[in-house]
Each structure stands twice: as C-alpha cells, then as structure tokens.
Coordinates of N, CA and C in Angstrom, one line a residue:
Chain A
X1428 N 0.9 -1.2 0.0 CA 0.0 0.0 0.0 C 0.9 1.2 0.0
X1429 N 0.7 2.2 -0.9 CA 1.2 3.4 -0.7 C 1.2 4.3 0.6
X1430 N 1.8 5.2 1.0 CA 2.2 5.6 2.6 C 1.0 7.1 2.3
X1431 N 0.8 7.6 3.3 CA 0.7 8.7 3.4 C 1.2 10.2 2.7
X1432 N 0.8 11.0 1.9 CA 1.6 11.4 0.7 C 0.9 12.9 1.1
X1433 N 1.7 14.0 1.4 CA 1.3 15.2 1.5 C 2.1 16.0 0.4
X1434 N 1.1 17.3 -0.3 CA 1.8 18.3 -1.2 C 1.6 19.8 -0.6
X1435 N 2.4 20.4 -1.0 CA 3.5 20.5 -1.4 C 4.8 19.9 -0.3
X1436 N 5.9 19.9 -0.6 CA 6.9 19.5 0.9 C 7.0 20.7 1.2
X1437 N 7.8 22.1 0.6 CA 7.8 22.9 1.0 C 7.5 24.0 -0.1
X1438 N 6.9 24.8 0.9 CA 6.2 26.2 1.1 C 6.8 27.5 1.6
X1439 N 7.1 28.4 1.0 CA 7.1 29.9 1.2 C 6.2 30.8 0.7
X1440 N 5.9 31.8 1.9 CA 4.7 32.4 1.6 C 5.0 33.8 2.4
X1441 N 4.2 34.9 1.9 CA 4.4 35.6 2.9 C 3.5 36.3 3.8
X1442 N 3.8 37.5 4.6 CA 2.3 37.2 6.1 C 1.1 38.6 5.4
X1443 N 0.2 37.6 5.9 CA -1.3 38.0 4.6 C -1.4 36.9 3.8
X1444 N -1.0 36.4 3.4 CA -1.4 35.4 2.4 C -2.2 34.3 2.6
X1445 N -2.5 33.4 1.9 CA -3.3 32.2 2.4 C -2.7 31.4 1.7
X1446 N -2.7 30.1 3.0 CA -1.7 28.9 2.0 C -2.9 27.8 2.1
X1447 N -2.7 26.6 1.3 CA -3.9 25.0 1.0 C -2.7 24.0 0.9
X1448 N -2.9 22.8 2.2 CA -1.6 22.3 2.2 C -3.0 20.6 1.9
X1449 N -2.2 19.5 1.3 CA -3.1 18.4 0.7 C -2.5 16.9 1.5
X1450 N -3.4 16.5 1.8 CA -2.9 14.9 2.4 C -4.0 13.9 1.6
X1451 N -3.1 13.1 1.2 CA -4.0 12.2 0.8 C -3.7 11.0 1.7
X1452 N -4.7 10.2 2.2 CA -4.5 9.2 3.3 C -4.2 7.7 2.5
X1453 N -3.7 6.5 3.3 CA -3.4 5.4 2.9 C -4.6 4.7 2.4
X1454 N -4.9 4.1 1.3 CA -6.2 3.6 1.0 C -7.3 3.5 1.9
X1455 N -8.4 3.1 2.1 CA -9.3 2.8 3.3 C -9.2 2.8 4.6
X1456 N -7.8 4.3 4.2 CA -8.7 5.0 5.7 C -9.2 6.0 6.1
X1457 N -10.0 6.3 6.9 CA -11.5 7.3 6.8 C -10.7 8.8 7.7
X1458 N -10.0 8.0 8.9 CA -9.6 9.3 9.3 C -8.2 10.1 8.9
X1459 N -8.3 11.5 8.4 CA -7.2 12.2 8.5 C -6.9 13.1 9.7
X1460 N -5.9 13.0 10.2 CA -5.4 14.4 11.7 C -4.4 15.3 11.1
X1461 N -4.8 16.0 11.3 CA -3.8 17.3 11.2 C -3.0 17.8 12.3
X1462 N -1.3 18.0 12.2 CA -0.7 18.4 13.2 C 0.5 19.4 12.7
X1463 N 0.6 20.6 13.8 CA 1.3 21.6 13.4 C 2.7 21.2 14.5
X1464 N 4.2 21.1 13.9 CA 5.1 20.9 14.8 C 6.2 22.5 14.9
X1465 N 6.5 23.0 15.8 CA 7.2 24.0 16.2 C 8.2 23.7 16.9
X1466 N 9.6 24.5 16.6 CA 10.4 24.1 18.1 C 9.8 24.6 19.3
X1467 N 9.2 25.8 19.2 CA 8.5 26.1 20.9 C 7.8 25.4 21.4
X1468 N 6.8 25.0 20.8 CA 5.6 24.5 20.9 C 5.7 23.0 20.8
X1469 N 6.6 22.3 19.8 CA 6.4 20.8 19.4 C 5.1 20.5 18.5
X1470 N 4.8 19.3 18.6 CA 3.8 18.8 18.3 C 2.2 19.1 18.5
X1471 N 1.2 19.5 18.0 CA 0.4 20.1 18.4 C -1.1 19.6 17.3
X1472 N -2.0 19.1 18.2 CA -3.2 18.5 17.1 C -4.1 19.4 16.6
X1473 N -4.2 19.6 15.9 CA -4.8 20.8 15.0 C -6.6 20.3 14.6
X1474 N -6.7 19.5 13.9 CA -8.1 19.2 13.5 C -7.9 17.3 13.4
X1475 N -9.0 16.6 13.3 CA -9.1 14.9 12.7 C -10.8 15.6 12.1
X1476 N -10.7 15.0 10.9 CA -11.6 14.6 10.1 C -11.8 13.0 9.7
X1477 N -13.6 12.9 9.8 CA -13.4 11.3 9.5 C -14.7 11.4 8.9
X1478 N -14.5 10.4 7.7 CA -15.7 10.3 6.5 C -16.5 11.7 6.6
X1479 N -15.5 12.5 6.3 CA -16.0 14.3 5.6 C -16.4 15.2 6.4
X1480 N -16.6 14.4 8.0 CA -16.6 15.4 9.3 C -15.6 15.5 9.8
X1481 N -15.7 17.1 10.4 CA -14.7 17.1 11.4 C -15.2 16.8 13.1
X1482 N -14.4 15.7 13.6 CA -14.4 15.1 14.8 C -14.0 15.6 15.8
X1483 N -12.8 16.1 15.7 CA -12.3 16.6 16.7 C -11.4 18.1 16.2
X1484 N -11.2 19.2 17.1 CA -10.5 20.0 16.9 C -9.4 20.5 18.2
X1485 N -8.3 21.2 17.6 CA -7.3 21.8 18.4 C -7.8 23.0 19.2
X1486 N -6.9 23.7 19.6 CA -6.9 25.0 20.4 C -6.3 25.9 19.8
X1487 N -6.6 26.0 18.3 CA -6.5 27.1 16.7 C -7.1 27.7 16.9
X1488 N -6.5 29.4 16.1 CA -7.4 30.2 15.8 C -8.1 29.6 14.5
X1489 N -9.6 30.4 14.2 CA -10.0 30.3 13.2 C -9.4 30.6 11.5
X1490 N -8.3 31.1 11.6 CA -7.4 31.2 10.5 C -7.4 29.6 9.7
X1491 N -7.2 28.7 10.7 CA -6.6 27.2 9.8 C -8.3 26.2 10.4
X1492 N -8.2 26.0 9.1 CA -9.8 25.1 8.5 C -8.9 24.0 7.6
X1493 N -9.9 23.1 7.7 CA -10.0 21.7 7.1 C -10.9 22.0 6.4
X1494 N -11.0 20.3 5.3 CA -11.9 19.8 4.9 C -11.2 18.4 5.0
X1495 N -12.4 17.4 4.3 CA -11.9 16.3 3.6 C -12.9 15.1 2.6
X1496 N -12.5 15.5 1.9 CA -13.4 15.2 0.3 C -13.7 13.6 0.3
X1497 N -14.8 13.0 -0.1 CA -15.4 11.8 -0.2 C -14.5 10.1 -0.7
X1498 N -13.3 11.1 -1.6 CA -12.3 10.0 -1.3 C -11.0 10.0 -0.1
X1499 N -11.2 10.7 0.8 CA -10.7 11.2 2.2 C -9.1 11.7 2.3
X1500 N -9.4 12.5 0.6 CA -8.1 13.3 0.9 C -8.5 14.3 1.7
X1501 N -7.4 15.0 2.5 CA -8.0 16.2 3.0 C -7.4 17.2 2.7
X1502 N -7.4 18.5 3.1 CA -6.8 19.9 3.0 C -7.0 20.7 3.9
X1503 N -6.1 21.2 4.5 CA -6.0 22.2 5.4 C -5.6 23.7 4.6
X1504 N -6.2 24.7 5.5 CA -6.1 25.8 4.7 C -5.6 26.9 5.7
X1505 N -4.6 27.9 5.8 CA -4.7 28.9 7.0 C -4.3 30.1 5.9
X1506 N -5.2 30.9 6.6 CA -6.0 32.7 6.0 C -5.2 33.6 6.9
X1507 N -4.5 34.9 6.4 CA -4.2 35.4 6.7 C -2.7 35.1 7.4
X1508 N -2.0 35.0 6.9 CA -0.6 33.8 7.3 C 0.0 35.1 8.5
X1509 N 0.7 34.6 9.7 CA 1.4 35.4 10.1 C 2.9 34.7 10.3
X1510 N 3.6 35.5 10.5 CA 5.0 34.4 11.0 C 5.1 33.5 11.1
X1511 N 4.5 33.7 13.1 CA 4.2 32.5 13.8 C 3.9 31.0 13.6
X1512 N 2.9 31.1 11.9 CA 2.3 29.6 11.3 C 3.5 29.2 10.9
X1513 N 4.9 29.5 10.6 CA 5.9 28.9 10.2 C 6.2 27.5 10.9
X1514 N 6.2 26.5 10.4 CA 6.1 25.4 11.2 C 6.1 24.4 9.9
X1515 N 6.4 23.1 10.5 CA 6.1 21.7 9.7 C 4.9 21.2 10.1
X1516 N 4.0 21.1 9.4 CA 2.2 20.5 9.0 C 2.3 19.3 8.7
X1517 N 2.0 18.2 9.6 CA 2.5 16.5 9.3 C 0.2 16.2 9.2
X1518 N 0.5 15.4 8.6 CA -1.1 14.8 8.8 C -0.7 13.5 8.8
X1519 N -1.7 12.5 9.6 CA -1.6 11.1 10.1 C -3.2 10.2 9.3
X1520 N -3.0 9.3 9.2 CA -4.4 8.9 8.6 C -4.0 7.6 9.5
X1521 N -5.6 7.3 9.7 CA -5.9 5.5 10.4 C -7.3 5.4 10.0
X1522 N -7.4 4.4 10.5 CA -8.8 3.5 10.5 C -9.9 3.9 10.9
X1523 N -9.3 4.4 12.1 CA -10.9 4.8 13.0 C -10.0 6.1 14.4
X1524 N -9.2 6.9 13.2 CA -8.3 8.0 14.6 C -7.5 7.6 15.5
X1525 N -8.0 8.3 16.5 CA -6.4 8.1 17.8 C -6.5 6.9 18.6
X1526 N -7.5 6.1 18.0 CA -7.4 5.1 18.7 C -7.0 3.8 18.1
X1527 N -6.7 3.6 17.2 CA -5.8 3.3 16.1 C -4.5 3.6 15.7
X1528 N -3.6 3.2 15.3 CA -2.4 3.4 14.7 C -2.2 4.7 13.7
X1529 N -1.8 5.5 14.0 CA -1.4 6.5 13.4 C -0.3 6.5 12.3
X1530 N -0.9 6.9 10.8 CA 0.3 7.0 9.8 C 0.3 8.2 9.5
X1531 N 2.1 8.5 9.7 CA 2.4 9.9 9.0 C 2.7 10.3 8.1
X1532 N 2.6 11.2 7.4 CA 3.0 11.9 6.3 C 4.4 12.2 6.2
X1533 N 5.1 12.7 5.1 CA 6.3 13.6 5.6 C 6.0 14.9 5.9
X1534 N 5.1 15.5 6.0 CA 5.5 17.2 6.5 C 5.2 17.9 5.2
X1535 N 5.0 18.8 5.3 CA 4.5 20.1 4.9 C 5.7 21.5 5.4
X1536 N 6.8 21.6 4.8 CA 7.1 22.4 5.7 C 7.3 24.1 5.4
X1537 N 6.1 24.3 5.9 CA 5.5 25.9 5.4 C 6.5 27.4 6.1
X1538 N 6.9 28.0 5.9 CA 8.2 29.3 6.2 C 7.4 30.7 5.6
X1539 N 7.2 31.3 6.8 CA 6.1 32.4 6.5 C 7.1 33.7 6.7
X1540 N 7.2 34.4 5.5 CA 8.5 35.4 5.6 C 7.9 37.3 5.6
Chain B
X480 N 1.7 24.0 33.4 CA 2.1 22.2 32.9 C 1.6 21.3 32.1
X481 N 2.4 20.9 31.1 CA 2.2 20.3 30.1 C 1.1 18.5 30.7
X482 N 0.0 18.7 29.9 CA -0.6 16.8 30.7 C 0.4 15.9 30.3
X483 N 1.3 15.9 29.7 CA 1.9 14.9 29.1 C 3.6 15.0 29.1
X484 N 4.1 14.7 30.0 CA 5.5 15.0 30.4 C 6.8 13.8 29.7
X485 N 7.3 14.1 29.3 CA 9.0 13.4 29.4 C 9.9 13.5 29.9
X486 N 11.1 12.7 30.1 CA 12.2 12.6 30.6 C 13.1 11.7 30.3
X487 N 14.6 11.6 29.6 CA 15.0 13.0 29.7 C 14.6 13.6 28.4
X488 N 15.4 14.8 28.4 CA 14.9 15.7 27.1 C 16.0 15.6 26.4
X489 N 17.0 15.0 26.6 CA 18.0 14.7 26.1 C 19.1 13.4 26.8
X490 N 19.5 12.5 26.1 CA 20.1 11.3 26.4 C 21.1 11.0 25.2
X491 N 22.1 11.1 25.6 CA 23.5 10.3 24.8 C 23.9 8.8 25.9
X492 N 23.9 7.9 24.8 CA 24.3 6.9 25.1 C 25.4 6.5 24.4
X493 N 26.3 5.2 24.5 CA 26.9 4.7 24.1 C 26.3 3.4 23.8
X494 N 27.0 2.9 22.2 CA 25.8 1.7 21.3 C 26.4 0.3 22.2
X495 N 25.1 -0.2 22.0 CA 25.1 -1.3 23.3 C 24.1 -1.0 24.5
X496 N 24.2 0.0 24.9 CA 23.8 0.4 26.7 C 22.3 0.2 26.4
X497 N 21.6 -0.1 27.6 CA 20.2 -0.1 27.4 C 19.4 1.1 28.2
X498 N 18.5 1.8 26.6 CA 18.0 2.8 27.4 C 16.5 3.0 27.6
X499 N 16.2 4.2 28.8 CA 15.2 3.9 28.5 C 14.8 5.7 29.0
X500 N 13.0 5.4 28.4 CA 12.8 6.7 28.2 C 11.2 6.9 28.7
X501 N 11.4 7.9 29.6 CA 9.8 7.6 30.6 C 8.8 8.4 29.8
X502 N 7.5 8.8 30.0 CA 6.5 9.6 29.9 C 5.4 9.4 31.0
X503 N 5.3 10.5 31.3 CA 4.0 11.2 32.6 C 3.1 11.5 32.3
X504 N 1.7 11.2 32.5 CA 0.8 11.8 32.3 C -0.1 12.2 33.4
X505 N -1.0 13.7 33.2 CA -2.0 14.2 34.6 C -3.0 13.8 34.2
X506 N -3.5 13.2 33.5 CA -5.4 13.6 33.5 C -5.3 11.8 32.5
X507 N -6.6 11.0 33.0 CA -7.0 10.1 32.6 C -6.8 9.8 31.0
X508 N -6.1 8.3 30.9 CA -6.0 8.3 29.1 C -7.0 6.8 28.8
X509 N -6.8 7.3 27.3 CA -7.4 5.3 27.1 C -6.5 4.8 26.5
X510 N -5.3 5.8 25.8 CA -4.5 5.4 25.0 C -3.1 5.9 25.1
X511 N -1.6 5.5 24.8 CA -0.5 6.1 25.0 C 0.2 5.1 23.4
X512 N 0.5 6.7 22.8 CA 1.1 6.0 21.6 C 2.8 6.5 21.9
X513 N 3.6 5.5 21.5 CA 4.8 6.2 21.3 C 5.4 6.4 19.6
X514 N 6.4 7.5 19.2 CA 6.6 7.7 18.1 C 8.1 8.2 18.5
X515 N 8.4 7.9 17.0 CA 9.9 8.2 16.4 C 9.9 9.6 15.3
X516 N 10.8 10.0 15.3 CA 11.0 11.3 14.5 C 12.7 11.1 14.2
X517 N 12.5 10.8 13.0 CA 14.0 11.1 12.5 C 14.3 12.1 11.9
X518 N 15.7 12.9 11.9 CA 15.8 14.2 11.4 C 15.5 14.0 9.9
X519 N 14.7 15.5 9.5 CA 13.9 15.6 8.1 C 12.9 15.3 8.9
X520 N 12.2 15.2 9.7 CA 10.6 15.3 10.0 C 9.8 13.8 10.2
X521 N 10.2 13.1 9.6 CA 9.0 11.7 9.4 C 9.1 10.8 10.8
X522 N 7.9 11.0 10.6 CA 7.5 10.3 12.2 C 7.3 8.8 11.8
X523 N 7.7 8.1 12.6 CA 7.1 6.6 12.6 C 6.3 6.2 14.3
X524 N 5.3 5.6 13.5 CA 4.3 5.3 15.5 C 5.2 3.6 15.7
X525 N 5.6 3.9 16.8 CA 6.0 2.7 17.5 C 5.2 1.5 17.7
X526 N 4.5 2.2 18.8 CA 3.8 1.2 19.8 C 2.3 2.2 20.2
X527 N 1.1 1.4 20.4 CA 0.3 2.1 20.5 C -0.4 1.1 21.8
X528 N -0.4 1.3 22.9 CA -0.8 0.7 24.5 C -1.6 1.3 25.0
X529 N -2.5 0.4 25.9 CA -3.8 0.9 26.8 C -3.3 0.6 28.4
X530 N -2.7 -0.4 28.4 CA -2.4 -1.3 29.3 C -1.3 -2.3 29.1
X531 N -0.4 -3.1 29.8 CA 0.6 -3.8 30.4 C 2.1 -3.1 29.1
X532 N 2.2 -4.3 28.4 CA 3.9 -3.8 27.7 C 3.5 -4.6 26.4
X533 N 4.5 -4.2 25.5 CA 4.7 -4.8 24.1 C 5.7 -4.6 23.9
X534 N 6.5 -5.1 22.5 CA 8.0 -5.3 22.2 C 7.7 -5.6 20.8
X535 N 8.3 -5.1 20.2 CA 9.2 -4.9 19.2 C 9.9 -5.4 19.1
X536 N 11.1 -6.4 18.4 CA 12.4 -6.2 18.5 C 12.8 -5.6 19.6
X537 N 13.6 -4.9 19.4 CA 14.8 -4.8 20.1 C 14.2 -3.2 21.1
X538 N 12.6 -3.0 20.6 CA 11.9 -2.2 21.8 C 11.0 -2.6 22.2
X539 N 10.8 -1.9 23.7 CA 9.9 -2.7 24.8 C 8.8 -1.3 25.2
X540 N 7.3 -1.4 25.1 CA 6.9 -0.2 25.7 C 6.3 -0.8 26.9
X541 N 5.9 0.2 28.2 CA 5.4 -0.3 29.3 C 4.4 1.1 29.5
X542 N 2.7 0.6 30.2 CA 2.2 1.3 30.8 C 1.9 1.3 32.2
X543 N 1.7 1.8 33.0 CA 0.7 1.4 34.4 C -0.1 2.4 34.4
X544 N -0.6 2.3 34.5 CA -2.2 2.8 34.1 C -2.8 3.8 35.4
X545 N -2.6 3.1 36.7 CA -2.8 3.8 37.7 C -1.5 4.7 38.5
X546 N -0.4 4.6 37.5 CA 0.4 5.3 38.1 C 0.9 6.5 37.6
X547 N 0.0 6.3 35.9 CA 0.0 7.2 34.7 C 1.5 7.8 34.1
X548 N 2.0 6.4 33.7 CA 3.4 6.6 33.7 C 3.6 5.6 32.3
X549 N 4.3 5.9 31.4 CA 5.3 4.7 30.6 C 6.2 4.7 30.1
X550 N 7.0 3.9 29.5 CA 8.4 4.2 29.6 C 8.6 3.0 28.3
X551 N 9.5 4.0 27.1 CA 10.4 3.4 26.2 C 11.9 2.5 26.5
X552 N 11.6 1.0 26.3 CA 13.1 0.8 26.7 C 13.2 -0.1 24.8
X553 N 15.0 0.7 25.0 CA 15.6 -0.2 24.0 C 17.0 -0.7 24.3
X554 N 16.9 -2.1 23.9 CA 17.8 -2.9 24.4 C 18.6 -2.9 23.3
X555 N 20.3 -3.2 23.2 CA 21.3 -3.1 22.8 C 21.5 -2.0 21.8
X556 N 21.1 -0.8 22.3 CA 21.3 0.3 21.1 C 22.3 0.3 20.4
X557 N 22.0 1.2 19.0 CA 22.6 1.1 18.1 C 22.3 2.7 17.6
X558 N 23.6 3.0 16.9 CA 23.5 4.3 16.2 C 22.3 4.5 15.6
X559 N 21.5 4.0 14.7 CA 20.5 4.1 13.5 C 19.3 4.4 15.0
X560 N 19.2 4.1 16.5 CA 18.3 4.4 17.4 C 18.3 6.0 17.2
X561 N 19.4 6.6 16.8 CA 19.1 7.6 17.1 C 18.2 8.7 16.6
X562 N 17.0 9.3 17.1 CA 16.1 10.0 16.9 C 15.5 10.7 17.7
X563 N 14.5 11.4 17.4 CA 13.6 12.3 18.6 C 12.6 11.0 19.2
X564 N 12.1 10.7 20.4 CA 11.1 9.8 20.6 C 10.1 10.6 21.7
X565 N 8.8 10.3 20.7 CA 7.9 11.2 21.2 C 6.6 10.1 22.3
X566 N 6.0 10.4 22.8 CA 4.6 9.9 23.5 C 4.0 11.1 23.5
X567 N 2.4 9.9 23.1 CA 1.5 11.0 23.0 C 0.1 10.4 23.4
X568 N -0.3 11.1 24.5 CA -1.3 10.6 24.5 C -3.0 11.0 24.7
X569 N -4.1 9.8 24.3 CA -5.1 9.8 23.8 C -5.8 10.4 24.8
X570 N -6.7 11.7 25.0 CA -7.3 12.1 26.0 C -8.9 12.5 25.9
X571 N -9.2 12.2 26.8 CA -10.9 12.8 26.6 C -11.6 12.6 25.1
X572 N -11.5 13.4 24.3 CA -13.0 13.4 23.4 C -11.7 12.7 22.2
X573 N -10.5 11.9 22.0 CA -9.6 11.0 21.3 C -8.7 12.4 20.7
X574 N -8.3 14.0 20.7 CA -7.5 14.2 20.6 C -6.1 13.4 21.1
X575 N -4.9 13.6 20.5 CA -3.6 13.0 20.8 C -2.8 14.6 21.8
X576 N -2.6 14.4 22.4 CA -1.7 15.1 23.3 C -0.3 14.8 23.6
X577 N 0.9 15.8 22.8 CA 2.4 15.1 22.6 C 3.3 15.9 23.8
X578 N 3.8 14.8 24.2 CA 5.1 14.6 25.2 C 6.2 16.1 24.3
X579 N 7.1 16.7 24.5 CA 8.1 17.3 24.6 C 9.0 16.3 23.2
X580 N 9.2 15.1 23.5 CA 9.8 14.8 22.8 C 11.2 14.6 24.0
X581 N 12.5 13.6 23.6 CA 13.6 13.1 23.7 C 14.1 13.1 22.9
X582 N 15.1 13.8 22.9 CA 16.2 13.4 21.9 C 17.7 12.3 21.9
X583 N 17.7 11.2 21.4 CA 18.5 10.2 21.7 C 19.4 10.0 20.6
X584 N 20.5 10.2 21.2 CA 22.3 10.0 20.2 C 22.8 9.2 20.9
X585 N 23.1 7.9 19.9 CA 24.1 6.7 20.0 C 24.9 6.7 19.7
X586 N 26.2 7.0 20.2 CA 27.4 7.0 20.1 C 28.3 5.6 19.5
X587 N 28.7 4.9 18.1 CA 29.3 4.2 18.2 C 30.7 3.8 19.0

C-alpha cells in the first residue's frame, strides 16, 4: 500500500497570504489528523476529520480550516498567514483515529516570511 | 504544565547500553502511543498501549495505568536508534496530546 503522501513538501509564503496544504491518506482510511510541529511548541493536534466530518479539533485560531473530500483526501487551509504559522504540518491517517495506529506523512514544511 | 510529560529531554548513550525513556501523564487516558522522528521530519508510530507492555524487537513499551506513567526501553542500542522519541497521548474526546519529545544519540 502506498504511505501517506502530502503536497507541497515545502512552502514559502508571505504574512497576509493564504496557503492550502493536501494529504492524501493510505487507501481505506477514513480518518485524517492534522498536526502543526514548532520548536517552541512541538507537536500540536490541529483538526481529525473522518468520512468528511470534522471530529475533533485543536486550540486554533479560526485562520486554519479543514476539509476532507469523499475520497478522504484532505486539505488544510490557513488565512491570513502570520510568521508565527511557520512550522512543519504532518497529517496522520488511520482506520478509525487516535485510537488506532497512526500513519504519518512527511511534512509540509511551510516558512512564512 | 504540560498533561503529558518526558524525561529525559535529552540522552547520549553509548551503542550497546540499554535505554530507557519515561512519559508522565495528569489527566486520565485510554491510550499512550509512542513515536519516532528522524531528522527531516518523518514520524514513525512505534507502539500504541492501553495497558501492560509490548515489544518490538529490540523495543519494549510499558504502561501502568494507575500510576499514569510509561516508559520506552531499548535494548542493545545502536547508532540508527538515534532520533527524537515522542509519547502521545489519547485524551478525553480521542484528541492526541504530545510529550516534549527526547532526543537520543548513539554513540558508536
């Protein structure tokens, strides 16, 4: 089975802008997570969508929105870019979420200048 | 304070030595996953535990559940161990809540 496969790898953008980062998950699986990694911060869970809801969410501002389309790719989007979003954006796909085995992506790694 | 604590935050070993690597948690879980991060970003999930220990090869995860505590051990390390090793764990409504991270260098 193919892995976990996010586009672009890397991103520059600058602050104001709006960036759309893409995960497509490992065949038949329903849930995608979204996570933002920082050196201050670390790892940090951002949204899970599963079969085209969102399930759960982080402690984000309204700037960064999901989706995830009927064949359970998903997309994250954040509006209004400031610095601070500079970070690596990993998404995880499983079966049925965090309670399940988590597969990662390589990263997203967005540089907001 | 972070619900989900590690220790250490940093560990140099020498390849061979057996290490090991704790995580703490405050608040009730159902789940404790552990993960690897190799430099360049890519995570790999180790071990995903509710309760007692599993192994891997040449790694062992442990939970206790009432003491809200578990701990990464790897036996006869080897250079290629070396990575960030994260725990994370499953809380309340199944968000993932991540540990700090470890950073571990094996010294040949």
């Amino acid at each position: 089975k193919a892995g976990v496969t996010q586009t672009p790898r890397y991103l520059i953008k600058t602050r104001g802008q709006q960036v759309t980062l893409s995960c497509s998950p490992i065949s038949g699986h329903r849930s995608v997570s979204w996570y933002q990694q920082t050196p201050g911060q670390g790892l940090q869970f951002l949204f899970e969508y599963f079969s085209e809801t969102q399930r759960n969410k982080g402690n984000f501002p309204g700037r960064f929105s999901g989706r995830q389309f009927s064949n359970s790719r998903s997309e994250m989007n954040v509006s209004t870019l400031e610095l601070g979003d500079s970070a690596l954006y990993l998404c995880a796909s499983s079966g049925q979420g965090a309670r399940d085995t988590q597969y990662f992506g390589p990263g997203t790694r967005l540089t907001v200048l | 304070k972070n619900e989900v604590e590690q220790s250490p935050q940093n560990l140099t070993a020498q390849e061979g030595e057996f290490i090991t690597i704790n995580c703490s948690y405050s608040v009730g879980i159902s789940a404790l996953h552990w993960l690897q991060q190799h430099p360049g970003g890519g995570i790999v999930s180790l071990f995903m535990l509710s309760s007692g220990k599993k192994k891997h090869g040449r790694l062992i995860a442990t939970i206790n559940i009432q003491e809200k505590h578990s701990s990464l051990h790897i036996t006869a390390s080897h250079p290629r161990d070396s990575a960030v090793y994260i725990c994370a764990a499953r809380v309340g409504n199944e968000k993932l809540t991540f540990g700090t991270g470890t950073r571990l260098t094996i010294i040949p």
